[in-house]
mmCIF file of N, CA and C in Angstrom:
data_model
loop_
_atom_site.group_PDB
_atom_site.id
_atom_site.type_symbol
_atom_site.label_atom_id
_atom_site.label_comp_id
_atom_site.label_asym_id
_atom_site.label_seq_id
_atom_site.Cartn_x
_atom_site.Cartn_y
_atom_site.Cartn_z
ATOM 1 N N MET A 774 0.840 -1.174 0.000
ATOM 2 C CA MET A 774 0.000 0.000 0.000
ATOM 3 C C MET A 774 0.890 1.243 0.000
ATOM 4 N N LEU A 775 0.624 2.172 -0.903
ATOM 5 C CA LEU A 775 1.366 3.421 -0.993
ATOM 6 C C LEU A 775 0.678 4.462 -0.118
ATOM 7 N N THR A 776 1.453 5.074 0.780
ATOM 8 C CA THR A 776 0.926 6.047 1.722
ATOM 9 C C THR A 776 1.623 7.382 1.515
ATOM 10 N N LEU A 777 0.842 8.449 1.510
ATOM 11 C CA LEU A 777 1.351 9.814 1.426
ATOM 12 C C LEU A 777 1.136 10.479 2.773
ATOM 13 N N LEU A 778 2.202 11.015 3.348
ATOM 14 C CA LEU A 778 2.107 11.791 4.581
ATOM 15 C C LEU A 778 2.542 13.216 4.280
ATOM 16 N N ILE A 779 1.720 14.176 4.709
ATOM 17 C CA ILE A 779 1.978 15.592 4.448
ATOM 18 C C ILE A 779 1.993 16.331 5.778
ATOM 19 N N GLU A 780 3.020 17.130 5.990
ATOM 20 C CA GLU A 780 3.093 17.995 7.163
ATOM 21 C C GLU A 780 3.365 19.407 6.689
ATOM 22 N N THR A 781 2.366 20.275 6.807
ATOM 23 C CA THR A 781 2.535 21.673 6.407
ATOM 24 C C THR A 781 1.987 22.620 7.465
ATOM 25 N N SER A 782 1.809 22.130 8.686
ATOM 26 C CA SER A 782 1.237 22.979 9.734
ATOM 27 C C SER A 782 2.291 23.864 10.399
ATOM 28 N N THR A 783 3.547 23.729 9.998
ATOM 29 C CA THR A 783 4.614 24.579 10.518
ATOM 30 C C THR A 783 5.378 25.172 9.341
ATOM 31 N N GLU A 784 6.389 25.958 9.641
ATOM 32 C CA GLU A 784 7.214 26.539 8.577
ATOM 33 C C GLU A 784 8.123 25.511 7.921
ATOM 34 N N ARG A 785 8.273 24.339 8.511
ATOM 35 C CA ARG A 785 9.142 23.286 7.971
ATOM 36 C C ARG A 785 8.293 22.144 7.436
ATOM 37 N N GLY A 786 7.746 22.310 6.258
ATOM 38 C CA GLY A 786 6.875 21.306 5.667
ATOM 39 C C GLY A 786 7.653 20.152 5.057
ATOM 40 N N VAL A 787 7.018 18.975 5.064
ATOM 41 C CA VAL A 787 7.616 17.788 4.472
ATOM 42 C C VAL A 787 6.541 16.951 3.785
ATOM 43 N N VAL A 788 6.980 16.172 2.823
ATOM 44 C CA VAL A 788 6.136 15.218 2.109
ATOM 45 C C VAL A 788 6.863 13.876 2.150
ATOM 46 N N PHE A 789 6.172 12.835 2.621
ATOM 47 C CA PHE A 789 6.751 11.497 2.676
ATOM 48 C C PHE A 789 5.890 10.548 1.858
ATOM 49 N N LEU A 790 6.523 9.638 1.155
ATOM 50 C CA LEU A 790 5.829 8.544 0.482
ATOM 51 C C LEU A 790 6.394 7.228 1.017
ATOM 52 N N PHE A 791 5.493 6.389 1.500
ATOM 53 C CA PHE A 791 5.846 5.091 2.065
ATOM 54 C C PHE A 791 5.184 3.980 1.269
ATOM 55 N N LYS A 792 5.831 2.849 1.180
ATOM 56 C CA LYS A 792 5.199 1.621 0.693
ATOM 57 C C LYS A 792 5.274 0.656 1.862
ATOM 58 N N ASP A 793 4.106 0.297 2.382
ATOM 59 C CA ASP A 793 4.012 -0.481 3.613
ATOM 60 C C ASP A 793 4.744 0.298 4.710
ATOM 61 N N ASP A 794 5.826 -0.223 5.273
ATOM 62 C CA ASP A 794 6.542 0.517 6.316
ATOM 63 C C ASP A 794 7.903 1.034 5.854
ATOM 64 N N GLN A 795 8.128 1.054 4.541
ATOM 65 C CA GLN A 795 9.410 1.498 3.987
ATOM 66 C C GLN A 795 9.281 2.912 3.408
ATOM 67 N N LEU A 796 10.132 3.825 3.891
ATOM 68 C CA LEU A 796 10.165 5.184 3.364
ATOM 69 C C LEU A 796 10.796 5.165 1.979
ATOM 70 N N LEU A 797 10.042 5.655 0.979
ATOM 71 C CA LEU A 797 10.527 5.673 -0.399
ATOM 72 C C LEU A 797 10.981 7.056 -0.849
ATOM 73 N N PHE A 798 10.347 8.096 -0.295
ATOM 74 C CA PHE A 798 10.648 9.465 -0.720
ATOM 75 C C PHE A 798 10.414 10.414 0.443
ATOM 76 N N GLU A 799 11.342 11.350 0.610
ATOM 77 C CA GLU A 799 11.201 12.415 1.599
ATOM 78 C C GLU A 799 11.481 13.733 0.907
ATOM 79 N N GLY A 800 10.477 14.580 0.839
ATOM 80 C CA GLY A 800 10.639 15.890 0.230
ATOM 81 C C GLY A 800 10.488 16.964 1.283
ATOM 82 N N VAL A 801 11.541 17.729 1.502
ATOM 83 C CA VAL A 801 11.516 18.806 2.489
ATOM 84 C C VAL A 801 11.206 20.109 1.764
ATOM 85 N N LEU A 802 10.156 20.783 2.216
ATOM 86 C CA LEU A 802 9.774 22.049 1.599
ATOM 87 C C LEU A 802 10.691 23.159 2.106
ATOM 88 N N PRO A 803 10.947 24.168 1.283
ATOM 89 C CA PRO A 803 11.785 25.283 1.731
ATOM 90 C C PRO A 803 11.163 25.968 2.947
ATOM 91 N N PRO A 804 11.988 26.457 3.867
ATOM 92 C CA PRO A 804 11.440 27.121 5.052
ATOM 93 C C PRO A 804 10.691 28.387 4.683
ATOM 94 N N GLY A 805 9.721 28.713 5.502
ATOM 95 C CA GLY A 805 8.932 29.923 5.283
ATOM 96 C C GLY A 805 7.449 29.598 5.261
ATOM 97 N N LEU A 806 6.677 30.611 5.089
ATOM 98 C CA LEU A 806 5.219 30.453 5.127
ATOM 99 C C LEU A 806 4.628 30.394 3.728
ATOM 100 N N HIS A 807 5.216 29.563 2.865
ATOM 101 C CA HIS A 807 4.711 29.420 1.496
ATOM 102 C C HIS A 807 4.600 27.944 1.115
ATOM 103 N N ASN A 808 4.252 27.112 2.098
ATOM 104 C CA ASN A 808 4.121 25.678 1.834
ATOM 105 C C ASN A 808 3.122 25.381 0.730
ATOM 106 N N SER A 809 2.095 26.203 0.613
ATOM 107 C CA SER A 809 1.059 25.935 -0.384
ATOM 108 C C SER A 809 1.603 25.994 -1.810
ATOM 109 N N THR A 810 2.626 26.787 -2.047
ATOM 110 C CA THR A 810 3.172 26.874 -3.406
ATOM 111 C C THR A 810 4.200 25.787 -3.686
ATOM 112 N N ASP A 811 4.766 25.198 -2.645
ATOM 113 C CA ASP A 811 5.807 24.185 -2.820
ATOM 114 C C ASP A 811 5.304 22.758 -2.680
ATOM 115 N N LEU A 812 4.132 22.574 -2.102
ATOM 116 C CA LEU A 812 3.632 21.232 -1.810
ATOM 117 C C LEU A 812 3.441 20.393 -3.068
ATOM 118 N N LEU A 813 2.659 20.865 -4.009
ATOM 119 C CA LEU A 813 2.360 20.050 -5.192
ATOM 120 C C LEU A 813 3.584 19.770 -6.065
ATOM 121 N N PRO A 814 4.471 20.745 -6.293
ATOM 122 C CA PRO A 814 5.678 20.406 -7.055
ATOM 123 C C PRO A 814 6.544 19.358 -6.354
ATOM 124 N N THR A 815 6.614 19.396 -5.029
ATOM 125 C CA THR A 815 7.400 18.417 -4.286
ATOM 126 C C THR A 815 6.754 17.045 -4.367
ATOM 127 N N LEU A 816 5.440 16.984 -4.218
ATOM 128 C CA LEU A 816 4.725 15.719 -4.351
ATOM 129 C C LEU A 816 4.909 15.153 -5.759
ATOM 130 N N ASP A 817 4.776 16.002 -6.770
ATOM 131 C CA ASP A 817 4.961 15.562 -8.153
ATOM 132 C C ASP A 817 6.369 15.007 -8.369
ATOM 133 N N ALA A 818 7.373 15.666 -7.801
ATOM 134 C CA ALA A 818 8.752 15.184 -7.931
ATOM 135 C C ALA A 818 8.903 13.803 -7.306
ATOM 136 N N GLY A 819 8.274 13.591 -6.160
ATOM 137 C CA GLY A 819 8.340 12.286 -5.510
ATOM 138 C C GLY A 819 7.689 11.196 -6.339
ATOM 139 N N LEU A 820 6.520 11.489 -6.872
ATOM 140 C CA LEU A 820 5.815 10.505 -7.696
ATOM 141 C C LEU A 820 6.619 10.175 -8.953
ATOM 142 N N ARG A 821 7.193 11.195 -9.569
ATOM 143 C CA ARG A 821 8.004 10.978 -10.775
ATOM 144 C C ARG A 821 9.264 10.176 -10.447
ATOM 145 N N THR A 822 9.900 10.504 -9.334
ATOM 146 C CA THR A 822 11.103 9.778 -8.911
ATOM 147 C C THR A 822 10.812 8.294 -8.731
ATOM 148 N N LEU A 823 9.646 7.995 -8.146
ATOM 149 C CA LEU A 823 9.276 6.606 -7.887
ATOM 150 C C LEU A 823 8.625 5.934 -9.088
ATOM 151 N N GLY A 824 8.214 6.725 -10.067
ATOM 152 C CA GLY A 824 7.549 6.164 -11.241
ATOM 153 C C GLY A 824 6.162 5.643 -10.946
ATOM 154 N N VAL A 825 5.444 6.341 -10.061
ATOM 155 C CA VAL A 825 4.082 5.926 -9.714
ATOM 156 C C VAL A 825 3.107 7.066 -10.005
ATOM 157 N N ALA A 826 1.850 6.703 -10.175
ATOM 158 C CA ALA A 826 0.803 7.682 -10.425
ATOM 159 C C ALA A 826 0.106 8.028 -9.115
ATOM 160 N N ILE A 827 -0.454 9.216 -9.055
ATOM 161 C CA ILE A 827 -1.137 9.652 -7.835
ATOM 162 C C ILE A 827 -2.307 8.724 -7.491
ATOM 163 N N GLU A 828 -2.877 8.087 -8.494
ATOM 164 C CA GLU A 828 -3.990 7.162 -8.267
ATOM 165 C C GLU A 828 -3.566 5.919 -7.485
ATOM 166 N N GLU A 829 -2.266 5.670 -7.408
ATOM 167 C CA GLU A 829 -1.765 4.504 -6.687
ATOM 168 C C GLU A 829 -1.679 4.731 -5.173
ATOM 169 N N ILE A 830 -1.872 5.975 -4.743
ATOM 170 C CA ILE A 830 -1.843 6.287 -3.297
ATOM 171 C C ILE A 830 -3.110 5.722 -2.666
ATOM 172 N N SER A 831 -2.933 4.913 -1.636
ATOM 173 C CA SER A 831 -4.059 4.268 -0.948
ATOM 174 C C SER A 831 -4.487 5.019 0.303
ATOM 175 N N LEU A 832 -3.570 5.747 0.912
ATOM 176 C CA LEU A 832 -3.845 6.399 2.201
ATOM 177 C C LEU A 832 -3.106 7.721 2.242
ATOM 178 N N ILE A 833 -3.777 8.747 2.755
ATOM 179 C CA ILE A 833 -3.165 10.060 2.920
ATOM 180 C C ILE A 833 -3.313 10.472 4.380
ATOM 181 N N GLY A 834 -2.188 10.839 4.987
ATOM 182 C CA GLY A 834 -2.186 11.350 6.354
ATOM 183 C C GLY A 834 -1.649 12.771 6.355
ATOM 184 N N VAL A 835 -2.225 13.616 7.212
ATOM 185 C CA VAL A 835 -1.795 15.011 7.280
ATOM 186 C C VAL A 835 -1.569 15.420 8.730
ATOM 187 N N GLY A 836 -0.616 16.319 8.928
ATOM 188 C CA GLY A 836 -0.389 16.902 10.246
ATOM 189 C C GLY A 836 -1.297 18.104 10.422
ATOM 190 N N VAL A 837 -1.825 18.240 11.610
ATOM 191 C CA VAL A 837 -2.689 19.401 11.897
ATOM 192 C C VAL A 837 -2.185 20.161 13.104
#
């Protein structure tokens, strides 16, 4: 199962992609209060790096 974890509730945002319990991709967003502009390009880079489509994500977790 491919899992996407997103943390953007602080100035240090991150995007993680896991398959089962193995970390496959870690994307660290640039510091500052502009996570919304960096999130999708970072996620896209992770998906492209892994060669998977967004439709393959089974679970999404977010930090609040």
